[in-house]
CSV table of C-alpha atoms in Angstrom, one decimal:
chain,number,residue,atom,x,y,z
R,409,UNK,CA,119.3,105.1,81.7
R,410,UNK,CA,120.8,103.8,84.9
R,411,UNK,CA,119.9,107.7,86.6
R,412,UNK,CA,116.5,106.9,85.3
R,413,UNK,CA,115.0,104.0,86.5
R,414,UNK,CA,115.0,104.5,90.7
R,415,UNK,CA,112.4,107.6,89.7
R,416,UNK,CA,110.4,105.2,87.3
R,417,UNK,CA,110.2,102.5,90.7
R,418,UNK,CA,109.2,105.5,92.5
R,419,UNK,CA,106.4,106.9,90.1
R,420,UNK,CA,104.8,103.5,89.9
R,421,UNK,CA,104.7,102.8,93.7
R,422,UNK,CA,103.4,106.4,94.0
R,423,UNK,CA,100.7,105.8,91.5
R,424,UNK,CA,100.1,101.9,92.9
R,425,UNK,CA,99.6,103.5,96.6
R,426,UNK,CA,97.2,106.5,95.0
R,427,UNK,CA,95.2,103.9,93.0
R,428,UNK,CA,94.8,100.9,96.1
R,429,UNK,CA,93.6,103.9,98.3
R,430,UNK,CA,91.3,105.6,95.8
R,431,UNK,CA,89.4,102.4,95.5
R,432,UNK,CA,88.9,102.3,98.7
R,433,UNK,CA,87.8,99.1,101.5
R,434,UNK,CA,90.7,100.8,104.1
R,435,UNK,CA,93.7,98.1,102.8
R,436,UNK,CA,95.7,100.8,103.8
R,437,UNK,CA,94.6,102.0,106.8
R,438,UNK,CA,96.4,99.8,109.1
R,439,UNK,CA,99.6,102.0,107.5
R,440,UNK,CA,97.9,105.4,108.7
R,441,UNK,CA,96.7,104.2,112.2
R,442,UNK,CA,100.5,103.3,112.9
R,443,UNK,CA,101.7,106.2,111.9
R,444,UNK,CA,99.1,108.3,113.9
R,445,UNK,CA,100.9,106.0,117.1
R,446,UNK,CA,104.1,107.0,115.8
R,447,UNK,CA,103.9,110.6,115.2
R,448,UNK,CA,100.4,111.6,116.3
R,449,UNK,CA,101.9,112.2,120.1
R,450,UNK,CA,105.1,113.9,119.0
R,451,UNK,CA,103.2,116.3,116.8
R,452,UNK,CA,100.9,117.4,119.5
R,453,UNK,CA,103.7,118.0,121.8
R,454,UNK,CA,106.2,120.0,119.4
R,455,UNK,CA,102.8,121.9,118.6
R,456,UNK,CA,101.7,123.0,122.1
R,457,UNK,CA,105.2,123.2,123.2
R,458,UNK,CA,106.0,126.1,120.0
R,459,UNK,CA,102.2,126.8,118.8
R,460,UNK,CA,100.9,128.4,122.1
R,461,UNK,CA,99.4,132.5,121.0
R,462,UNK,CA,100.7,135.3,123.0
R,463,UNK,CA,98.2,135.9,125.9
R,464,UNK,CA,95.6,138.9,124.9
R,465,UNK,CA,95.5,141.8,126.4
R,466,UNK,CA,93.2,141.8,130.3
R,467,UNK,CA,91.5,145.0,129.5
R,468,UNK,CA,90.5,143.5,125.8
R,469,UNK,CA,89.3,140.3,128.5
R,470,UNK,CA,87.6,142.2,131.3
R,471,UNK,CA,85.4,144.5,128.4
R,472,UNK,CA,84.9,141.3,126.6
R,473,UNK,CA,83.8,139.4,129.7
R,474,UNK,CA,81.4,142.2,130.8
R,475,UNK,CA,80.0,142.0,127.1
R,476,UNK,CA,79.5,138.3,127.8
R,477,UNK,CA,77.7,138.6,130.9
R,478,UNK,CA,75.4,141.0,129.1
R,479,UNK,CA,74.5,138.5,126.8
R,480,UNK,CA,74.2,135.7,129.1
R,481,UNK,CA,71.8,137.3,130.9
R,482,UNK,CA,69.4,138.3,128.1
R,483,UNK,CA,69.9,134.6,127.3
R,484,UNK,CA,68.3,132.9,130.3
R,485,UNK,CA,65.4,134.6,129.0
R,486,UNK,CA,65.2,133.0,126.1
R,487,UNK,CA,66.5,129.9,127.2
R,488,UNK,CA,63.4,129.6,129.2
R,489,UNK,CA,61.1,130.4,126.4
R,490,UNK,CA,63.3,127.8,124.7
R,491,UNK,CA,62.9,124.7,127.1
R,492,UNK,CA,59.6,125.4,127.3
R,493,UNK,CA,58.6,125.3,123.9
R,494,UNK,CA,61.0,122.5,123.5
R,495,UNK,CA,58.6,120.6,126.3
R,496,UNK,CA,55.8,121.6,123.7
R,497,UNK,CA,57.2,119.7,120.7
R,498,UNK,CA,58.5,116.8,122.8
R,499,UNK,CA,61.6,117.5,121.9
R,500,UNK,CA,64.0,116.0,124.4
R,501,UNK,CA,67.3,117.4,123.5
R,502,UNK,CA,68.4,120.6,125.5
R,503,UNK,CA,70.3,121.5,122.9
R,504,UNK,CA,73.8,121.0,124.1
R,505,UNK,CA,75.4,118.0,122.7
R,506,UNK,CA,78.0,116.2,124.7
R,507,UNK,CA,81.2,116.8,123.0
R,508,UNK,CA,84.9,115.9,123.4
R,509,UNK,CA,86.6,118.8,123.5
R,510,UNK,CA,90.6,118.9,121.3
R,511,UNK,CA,93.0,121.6,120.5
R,512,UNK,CA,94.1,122.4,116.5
R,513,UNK,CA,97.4,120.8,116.7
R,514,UNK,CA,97.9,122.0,113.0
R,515,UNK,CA,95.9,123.1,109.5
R,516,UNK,CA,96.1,122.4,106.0
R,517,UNK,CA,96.0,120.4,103.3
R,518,UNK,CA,98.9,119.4,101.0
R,519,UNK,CA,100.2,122.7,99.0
R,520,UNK,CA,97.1,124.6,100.4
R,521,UNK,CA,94.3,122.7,98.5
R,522,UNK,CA,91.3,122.0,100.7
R,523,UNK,CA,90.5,123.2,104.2
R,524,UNK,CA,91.5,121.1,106.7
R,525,UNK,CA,93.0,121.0,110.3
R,526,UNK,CA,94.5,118.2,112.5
R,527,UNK,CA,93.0,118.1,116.0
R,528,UNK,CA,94.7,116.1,119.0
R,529,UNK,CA,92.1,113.8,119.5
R,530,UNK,CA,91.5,110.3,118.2
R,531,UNK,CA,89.7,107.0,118.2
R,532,UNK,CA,91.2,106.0,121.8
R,533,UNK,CA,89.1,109.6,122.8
R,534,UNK,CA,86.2,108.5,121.2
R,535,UNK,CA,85.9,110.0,118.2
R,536,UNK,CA,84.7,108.6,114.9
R,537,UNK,CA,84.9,109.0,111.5
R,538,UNK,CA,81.7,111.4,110.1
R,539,UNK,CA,81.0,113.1,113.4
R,540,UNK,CA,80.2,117.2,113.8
R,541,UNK,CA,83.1,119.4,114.6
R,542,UNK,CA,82.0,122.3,117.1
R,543,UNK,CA,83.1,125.4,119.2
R,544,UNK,CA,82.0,128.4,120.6
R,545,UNK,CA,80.6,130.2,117.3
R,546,UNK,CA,79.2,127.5,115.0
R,547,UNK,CA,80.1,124.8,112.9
R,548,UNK,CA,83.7,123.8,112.4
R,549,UNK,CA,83.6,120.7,109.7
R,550,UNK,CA,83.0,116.9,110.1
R,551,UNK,CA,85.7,114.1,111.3
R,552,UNK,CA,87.2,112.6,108.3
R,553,UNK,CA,90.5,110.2,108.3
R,554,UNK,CA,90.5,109.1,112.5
R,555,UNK,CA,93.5,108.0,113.6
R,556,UNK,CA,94.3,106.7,117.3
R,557,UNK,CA,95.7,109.9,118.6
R,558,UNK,CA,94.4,112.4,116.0
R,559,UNK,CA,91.7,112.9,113.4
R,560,UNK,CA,91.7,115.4,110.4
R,561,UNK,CA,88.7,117.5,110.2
R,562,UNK,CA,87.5,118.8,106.7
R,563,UNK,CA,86.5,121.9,107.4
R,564,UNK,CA,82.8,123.7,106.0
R,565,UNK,CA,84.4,126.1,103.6
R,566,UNK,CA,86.5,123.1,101.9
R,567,UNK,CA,85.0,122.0,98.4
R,568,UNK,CA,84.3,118.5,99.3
R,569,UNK,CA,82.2,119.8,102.5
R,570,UNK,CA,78.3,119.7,101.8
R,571,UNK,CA,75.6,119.9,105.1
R,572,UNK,CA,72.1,120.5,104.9
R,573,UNK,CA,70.8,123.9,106.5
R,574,UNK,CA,67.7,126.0,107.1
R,575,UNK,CA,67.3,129.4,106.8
R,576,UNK,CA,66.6,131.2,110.2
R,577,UNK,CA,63.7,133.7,109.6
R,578,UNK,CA,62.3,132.0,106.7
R,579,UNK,CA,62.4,128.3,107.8
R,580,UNK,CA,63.5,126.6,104.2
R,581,UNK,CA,65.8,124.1,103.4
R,582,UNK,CA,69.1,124.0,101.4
R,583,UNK,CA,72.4,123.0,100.9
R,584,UNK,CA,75.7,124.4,102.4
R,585,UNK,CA,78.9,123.2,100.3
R,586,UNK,CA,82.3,125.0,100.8
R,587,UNK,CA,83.4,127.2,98.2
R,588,UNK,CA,87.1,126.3,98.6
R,589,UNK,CA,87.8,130.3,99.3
R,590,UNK,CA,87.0,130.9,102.9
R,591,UNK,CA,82.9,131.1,102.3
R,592,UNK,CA,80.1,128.4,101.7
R,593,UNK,CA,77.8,128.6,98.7
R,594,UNK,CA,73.9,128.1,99.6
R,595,UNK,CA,71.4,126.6,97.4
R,596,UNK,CA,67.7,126.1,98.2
R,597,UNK,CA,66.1,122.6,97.6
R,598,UNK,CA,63.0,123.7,96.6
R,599,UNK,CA,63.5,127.0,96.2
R,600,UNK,CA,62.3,130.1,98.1
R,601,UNK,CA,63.0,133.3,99.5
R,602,UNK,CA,66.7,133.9,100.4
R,603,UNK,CA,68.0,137.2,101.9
R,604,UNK,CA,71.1,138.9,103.0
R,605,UNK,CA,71.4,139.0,106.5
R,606,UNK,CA,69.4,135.5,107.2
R,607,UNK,CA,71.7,132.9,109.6
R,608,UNK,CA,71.7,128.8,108.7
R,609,UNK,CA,71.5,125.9,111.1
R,610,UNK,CA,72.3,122.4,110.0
R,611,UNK,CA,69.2,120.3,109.7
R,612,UNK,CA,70.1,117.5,111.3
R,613,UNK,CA,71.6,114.1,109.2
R,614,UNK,CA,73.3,111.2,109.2
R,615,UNK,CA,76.6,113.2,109.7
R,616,UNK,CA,75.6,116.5,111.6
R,617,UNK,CA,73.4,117.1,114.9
R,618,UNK,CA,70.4,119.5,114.2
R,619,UNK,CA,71.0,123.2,115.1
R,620,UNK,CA,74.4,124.1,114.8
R,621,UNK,CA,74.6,127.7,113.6
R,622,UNK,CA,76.7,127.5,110.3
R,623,UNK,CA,76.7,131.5,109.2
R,624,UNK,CA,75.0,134.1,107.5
R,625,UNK,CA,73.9,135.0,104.4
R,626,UNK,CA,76.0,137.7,102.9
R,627,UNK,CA,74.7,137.9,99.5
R,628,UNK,CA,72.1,136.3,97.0
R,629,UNK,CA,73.2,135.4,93.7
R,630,UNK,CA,69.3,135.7,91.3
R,631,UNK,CA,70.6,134.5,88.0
R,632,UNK,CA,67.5,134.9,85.4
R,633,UNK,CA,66.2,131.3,84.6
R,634,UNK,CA,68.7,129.3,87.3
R,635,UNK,CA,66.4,126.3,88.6
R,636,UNK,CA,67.8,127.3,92.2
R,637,UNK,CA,68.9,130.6,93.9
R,638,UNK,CA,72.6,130.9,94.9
R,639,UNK,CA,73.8,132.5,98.0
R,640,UNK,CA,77.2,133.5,99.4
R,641,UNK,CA,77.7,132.4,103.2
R,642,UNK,CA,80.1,133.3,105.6
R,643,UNK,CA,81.0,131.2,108.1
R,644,UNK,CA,80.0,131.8,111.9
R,645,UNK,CA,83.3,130.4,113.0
R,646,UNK,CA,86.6,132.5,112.2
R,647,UNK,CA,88.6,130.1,110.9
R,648,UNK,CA,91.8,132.0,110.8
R,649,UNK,CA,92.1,132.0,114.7
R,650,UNK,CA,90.4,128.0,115.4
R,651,UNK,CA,91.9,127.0,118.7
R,652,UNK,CA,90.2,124.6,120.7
R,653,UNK,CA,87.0,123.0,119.4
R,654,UNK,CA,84.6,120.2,120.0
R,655,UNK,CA,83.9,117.1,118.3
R,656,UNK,CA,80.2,116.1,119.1
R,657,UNK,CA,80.0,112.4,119.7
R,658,UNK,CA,76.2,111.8,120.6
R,659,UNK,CA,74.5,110.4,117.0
R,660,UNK,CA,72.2,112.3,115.7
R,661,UNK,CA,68.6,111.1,117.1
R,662,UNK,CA,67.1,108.5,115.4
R,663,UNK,CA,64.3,107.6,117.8
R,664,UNK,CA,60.9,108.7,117.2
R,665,UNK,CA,59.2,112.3,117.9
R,666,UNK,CA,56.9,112.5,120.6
R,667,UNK,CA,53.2,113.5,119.6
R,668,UNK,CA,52.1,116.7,121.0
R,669,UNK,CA,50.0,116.5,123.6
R,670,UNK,CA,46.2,117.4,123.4
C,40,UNK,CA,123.6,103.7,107.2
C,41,UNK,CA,124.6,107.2,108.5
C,42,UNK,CA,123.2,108.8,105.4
C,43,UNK,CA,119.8,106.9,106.1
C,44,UNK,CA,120.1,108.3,109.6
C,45,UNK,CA,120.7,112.2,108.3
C,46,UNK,CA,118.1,111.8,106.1
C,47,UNK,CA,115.4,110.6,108.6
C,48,UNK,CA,116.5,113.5,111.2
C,49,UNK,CA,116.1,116.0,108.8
C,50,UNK,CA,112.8,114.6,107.3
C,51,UNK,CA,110.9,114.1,111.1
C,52,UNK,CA,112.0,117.3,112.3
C,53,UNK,CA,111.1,119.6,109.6
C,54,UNK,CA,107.8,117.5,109.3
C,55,UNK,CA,106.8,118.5,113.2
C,56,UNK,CA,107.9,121.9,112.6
C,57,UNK,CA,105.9,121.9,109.7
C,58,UNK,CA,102.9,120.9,111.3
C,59,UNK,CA,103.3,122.8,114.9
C,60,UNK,CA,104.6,126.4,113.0
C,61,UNK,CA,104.5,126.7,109.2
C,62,UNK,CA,101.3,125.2,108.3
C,63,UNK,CA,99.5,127.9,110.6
C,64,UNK,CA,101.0,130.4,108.2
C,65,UNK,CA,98.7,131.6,104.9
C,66,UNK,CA,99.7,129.8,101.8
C,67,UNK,CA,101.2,127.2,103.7
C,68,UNK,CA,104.6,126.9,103.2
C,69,UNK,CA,106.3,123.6,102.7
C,70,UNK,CA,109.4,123.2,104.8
C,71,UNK,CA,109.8,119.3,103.5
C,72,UNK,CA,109.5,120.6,99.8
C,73,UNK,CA,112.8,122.7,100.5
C,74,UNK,CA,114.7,120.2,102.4
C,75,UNK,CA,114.2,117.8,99.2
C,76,UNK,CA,115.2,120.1,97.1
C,77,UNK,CA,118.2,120.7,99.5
C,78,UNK,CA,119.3,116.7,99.5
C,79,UNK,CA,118.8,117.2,95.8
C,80,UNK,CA,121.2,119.5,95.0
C,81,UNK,CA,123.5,118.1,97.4
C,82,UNK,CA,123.6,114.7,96.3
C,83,UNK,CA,121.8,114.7,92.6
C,84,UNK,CA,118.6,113.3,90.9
C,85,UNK,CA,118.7,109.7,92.1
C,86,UNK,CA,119.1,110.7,96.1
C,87,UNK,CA,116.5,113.9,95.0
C,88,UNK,CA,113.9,111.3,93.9
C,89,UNK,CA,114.2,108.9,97.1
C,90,UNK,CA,114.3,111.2,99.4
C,91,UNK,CA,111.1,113.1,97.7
C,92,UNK,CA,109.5,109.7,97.9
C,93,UNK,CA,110.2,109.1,101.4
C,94,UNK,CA,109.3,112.9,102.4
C,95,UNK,CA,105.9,112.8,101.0
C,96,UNK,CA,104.8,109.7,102.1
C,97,UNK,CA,105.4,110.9,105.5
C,98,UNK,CA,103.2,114.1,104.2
C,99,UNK,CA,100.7,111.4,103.1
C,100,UNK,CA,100.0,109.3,106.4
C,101,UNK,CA,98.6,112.1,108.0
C,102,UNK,CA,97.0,114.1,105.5
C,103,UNK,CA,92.9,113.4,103.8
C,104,UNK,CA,93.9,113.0,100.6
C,105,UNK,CA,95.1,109.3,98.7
C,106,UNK,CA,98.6,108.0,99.5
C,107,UNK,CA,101.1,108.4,97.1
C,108,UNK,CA,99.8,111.7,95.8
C,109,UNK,CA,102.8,114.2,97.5
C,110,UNK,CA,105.2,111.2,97.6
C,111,UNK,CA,105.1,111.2,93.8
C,112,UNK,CA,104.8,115.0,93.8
C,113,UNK,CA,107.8,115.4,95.7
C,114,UNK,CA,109.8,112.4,94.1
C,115,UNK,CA,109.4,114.1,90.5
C,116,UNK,CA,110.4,117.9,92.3
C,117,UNK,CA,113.7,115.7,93.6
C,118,UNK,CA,114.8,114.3,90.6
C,119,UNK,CA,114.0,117.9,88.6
C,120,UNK,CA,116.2,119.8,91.5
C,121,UNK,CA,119.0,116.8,91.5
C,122,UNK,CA,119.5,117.2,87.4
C,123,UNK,CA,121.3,120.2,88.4
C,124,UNK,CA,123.6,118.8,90.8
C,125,UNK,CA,124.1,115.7,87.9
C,126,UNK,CA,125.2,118.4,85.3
C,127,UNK,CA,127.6,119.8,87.5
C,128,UNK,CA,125.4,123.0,87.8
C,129,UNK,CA,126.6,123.4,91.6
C,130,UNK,CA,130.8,123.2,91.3
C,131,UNK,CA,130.6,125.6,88.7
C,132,UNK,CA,128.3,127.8,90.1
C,133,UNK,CA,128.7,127.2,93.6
C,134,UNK,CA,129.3,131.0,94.6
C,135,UNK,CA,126.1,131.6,93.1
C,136,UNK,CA,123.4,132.8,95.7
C,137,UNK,CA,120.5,133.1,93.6
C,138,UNK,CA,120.6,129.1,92.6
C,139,UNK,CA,119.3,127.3,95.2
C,140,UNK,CA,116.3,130.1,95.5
C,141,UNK,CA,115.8,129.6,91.3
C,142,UNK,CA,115.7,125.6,91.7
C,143,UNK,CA,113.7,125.6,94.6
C,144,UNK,CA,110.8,127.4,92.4
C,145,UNK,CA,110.7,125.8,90.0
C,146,UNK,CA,110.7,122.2,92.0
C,147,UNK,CA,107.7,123.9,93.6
C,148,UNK,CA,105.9,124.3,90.1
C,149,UNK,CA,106.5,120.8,89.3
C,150,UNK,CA,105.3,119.2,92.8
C,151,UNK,CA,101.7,121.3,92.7
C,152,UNK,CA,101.3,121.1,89.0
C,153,UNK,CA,101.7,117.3,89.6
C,154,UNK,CA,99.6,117.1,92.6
C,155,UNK,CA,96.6,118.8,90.8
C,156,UNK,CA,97.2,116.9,87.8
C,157,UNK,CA,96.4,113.9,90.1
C,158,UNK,CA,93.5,115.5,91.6
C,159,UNK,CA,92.1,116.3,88.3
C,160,UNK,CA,92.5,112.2,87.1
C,161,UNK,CA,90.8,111.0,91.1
C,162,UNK,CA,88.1,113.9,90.6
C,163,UNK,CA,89.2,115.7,93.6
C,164,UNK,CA,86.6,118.5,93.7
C,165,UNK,CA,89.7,120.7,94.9
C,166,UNK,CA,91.3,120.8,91.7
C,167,UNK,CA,90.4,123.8,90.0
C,168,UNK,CA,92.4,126.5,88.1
C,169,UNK,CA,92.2,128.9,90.6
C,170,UNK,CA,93.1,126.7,93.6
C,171,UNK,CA,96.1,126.0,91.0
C,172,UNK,CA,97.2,129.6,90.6
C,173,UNK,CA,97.1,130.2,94.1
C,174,UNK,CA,99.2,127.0,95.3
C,175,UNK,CA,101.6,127.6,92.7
C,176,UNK,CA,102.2,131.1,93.7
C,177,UNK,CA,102.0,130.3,97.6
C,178,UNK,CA,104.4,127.3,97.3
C,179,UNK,CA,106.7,128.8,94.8
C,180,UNK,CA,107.5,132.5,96.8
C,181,UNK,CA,107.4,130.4,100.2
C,182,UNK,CA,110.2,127.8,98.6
C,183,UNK,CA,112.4,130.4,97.3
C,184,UNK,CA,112.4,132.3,100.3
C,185,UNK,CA,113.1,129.0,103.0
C,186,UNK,CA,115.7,127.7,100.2
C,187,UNK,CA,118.0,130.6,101.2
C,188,UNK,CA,118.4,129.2,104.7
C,189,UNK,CA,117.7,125.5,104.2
C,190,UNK,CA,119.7,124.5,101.2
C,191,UNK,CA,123.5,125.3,102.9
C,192,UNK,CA,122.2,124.2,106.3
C,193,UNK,CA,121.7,120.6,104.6
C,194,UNK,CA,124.7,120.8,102.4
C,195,UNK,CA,127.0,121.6,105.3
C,196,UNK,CA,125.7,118.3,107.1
C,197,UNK,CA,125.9,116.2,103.7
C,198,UNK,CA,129.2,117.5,104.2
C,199,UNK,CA,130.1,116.6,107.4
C,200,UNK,CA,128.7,113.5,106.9
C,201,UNK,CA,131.1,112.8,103.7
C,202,UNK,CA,134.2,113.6,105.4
């Protein structure tokens, strides 16, 4: 009896701590942010001090930098028709965002459920909680959990990740929610045609900036009688190698369209 | 007081190695699981369970999940792991390679099933059979394997620290 009752004391302040923080109204997150002071630094240093990948190869660099320069190149020509039709709309972002940019200091959820990385930026850098996630590909996640010197990010294949989207080449809108298995499932609002090969872009929210190129349709699920189509998507970003990535702290605009001009 | 201290070394370093190496591995494995389970069968249930509760409330702070969830994980895998040292399961057996490994798996099944238990009571949309299976069978091989190293390399400074 007397070996028994330390775990007892244990399992109900376990359960107490679960159940204040479930309900929610941040009681409890005084106790994170000090702990983000206290290890938050430490962790980012033992991380880039071990962490840092072997250097690539320079040939593997110079053929991908003249691959790059390719690209670039047939992208200032579309970049013009781009700003110019952007003019058109009155649209009057350039479609950059400005974005703080913070290393993956380390990923994963407790006993692998969930996708989620810890990045080395924090409230002092600006971020906030609910804010787009970025790099070079795509879209990473959102900002959840913000603590002084780091922020968790729940990344777009995780369960509890949902972002509206629109389909490239056909223009309709859906939702992209994480499958939990290194994909995103895609359903249409309305419904629609959806077809293999087709990119998404968010659609702009509360949460995520407009535009952000999530991934591609790699197959459509047509289930006889479903209310909504079903489509596999994977992710733009490879999440297995996610290094340094952006967190986009510009709001999503909330002022007014422009009317075309006559 | 020089236990306390032991413990807390032990704890914060395999925590930043956990974060800065191991947790960039697939499954991922849990290096704070193993050293619980090593304090465990070093010192029995009641030390097991503290130390579990202590671990995973460090796991907690920094993760996006509820506090409390891994601490009581990891305080019921403790006191499951210390039973064995309480019934005198490591003098008899000391020689015995393959009994740290054994416990260590089978602390593992208790801390995920417990975790996802949890989930499936707060709703987590996580918590699903699959996601089950495949932490169970991550967290289990990944346990057994870092027991073999990490369960004498904590006993030999419980040791050092008795004598």
């Amino acid at each position: 009896m007397r070996r028994g009752r330390p775990l007892l004391l244990l399992v109900l302040a376990a359960l107490t701590l679960t159940a204040l923080d479930a309900r929610g109204g941040g009681g409890l997150d005084g106790v994170r942010r000090t702990a983000d002071t206290l290890l938050g630094p430490a962790q980012a240093a033992v991380s880039s001090a071990l962490g840092r990948e072997p250097d690539r190869d320079v040939a593997a660099l110079e053929a991908e930098v003249a691959r790059l320069t390719g690209e670039l190149r047939r992208s200032e020509g579309l970049q013009r028709r781009v700003t110019e039709l952007d003019r058109l709309l009155g649209l009057t972002r350039a479609g950059t965002y400005p974005t703080i940019p913070a290393q993956v200091s380390s990923t994963g959820s407790a006993f692998g459920f969930g996708a989620t990385v810890t990045i080395d930026a924090g409230s002092r850098d600006g971020v906030r909680e609910g804010q787009t996630v970025v790099n070079g590909d795509g879209l990473v996640g959102r900002t959840v959990r913000v603590g002084p010197y780091t922020c968790t990010v729940l990344l777009l294949t995780d369960p509890g990740f949902t972002a509206g989207a629109r389909l490239t080449r056909e223009g309709t809108i859906g939702l992209a929610i994480g499958d939990g298995d290194g994909g995103l499932s895609y359903e249409l609002v309305e419904g629609g045609a959806v077809s293999a090969g087709d990119a998404l872009l968010t659609t702009g929210s509360d949460t995520f900036v407009p535009g952000v190129p999530v991934g591609r349709i790699t197959s459509v699920r047509a289930d006889a009688g479903a209310l909504v189509s079903t489509a596999a998507v994977e992710p733009f970003v490879n999440l297995a190698a996610l290094d340094l990535v952006g967190v986009v702290t510009e709001p999503p605009r909330g002022t007014p369209r422009v009317p075309l001009p006559r | 007081m020089r236990r306390v201290a032991l413990g807390a070394a032990v704890l914060l370093t395999a925590l930043l190695l956990q974060g800065a190496l191991l947790s960039r591995l697939p499954g991922p494995p849990d290096l704070l699981l193993v050293v619980v389970v090593a304090f465990a069968l070093a010192e029995g249930s009641g030390s097991g369970a503290v130390t579990g509760f202590v671990a995973g409330l460090l796991v907690d702070v920094s993760a996006d999940h509820e506090l409390g969830r891994v601490a009581l994980a990891y305080a019921l895998a403790g006191h499951v792991a210390g039973l064995v040292h309480d019934r005198g399961g490591l003098q008899r057996r000391e020689r015995s390679a393959l009994l740290p490994p054994a416990v260590a798996g089978a602390a593992a099944v208790v801390a995920v099933t417990s975790y996802a238990l949890q989930g499936v009571l707060l709703g987590d949309p996580r918590t699903t059979i699959g996601a089950w299976v495949a932490a169970v069978a991550a967290t289990v091989g990944w346990c057994v394997v870092l027991a073999v190293p990490v369960v004498p390399l904590v006993a030999s400074l419980v040791r050092r620290l008795d004598r």
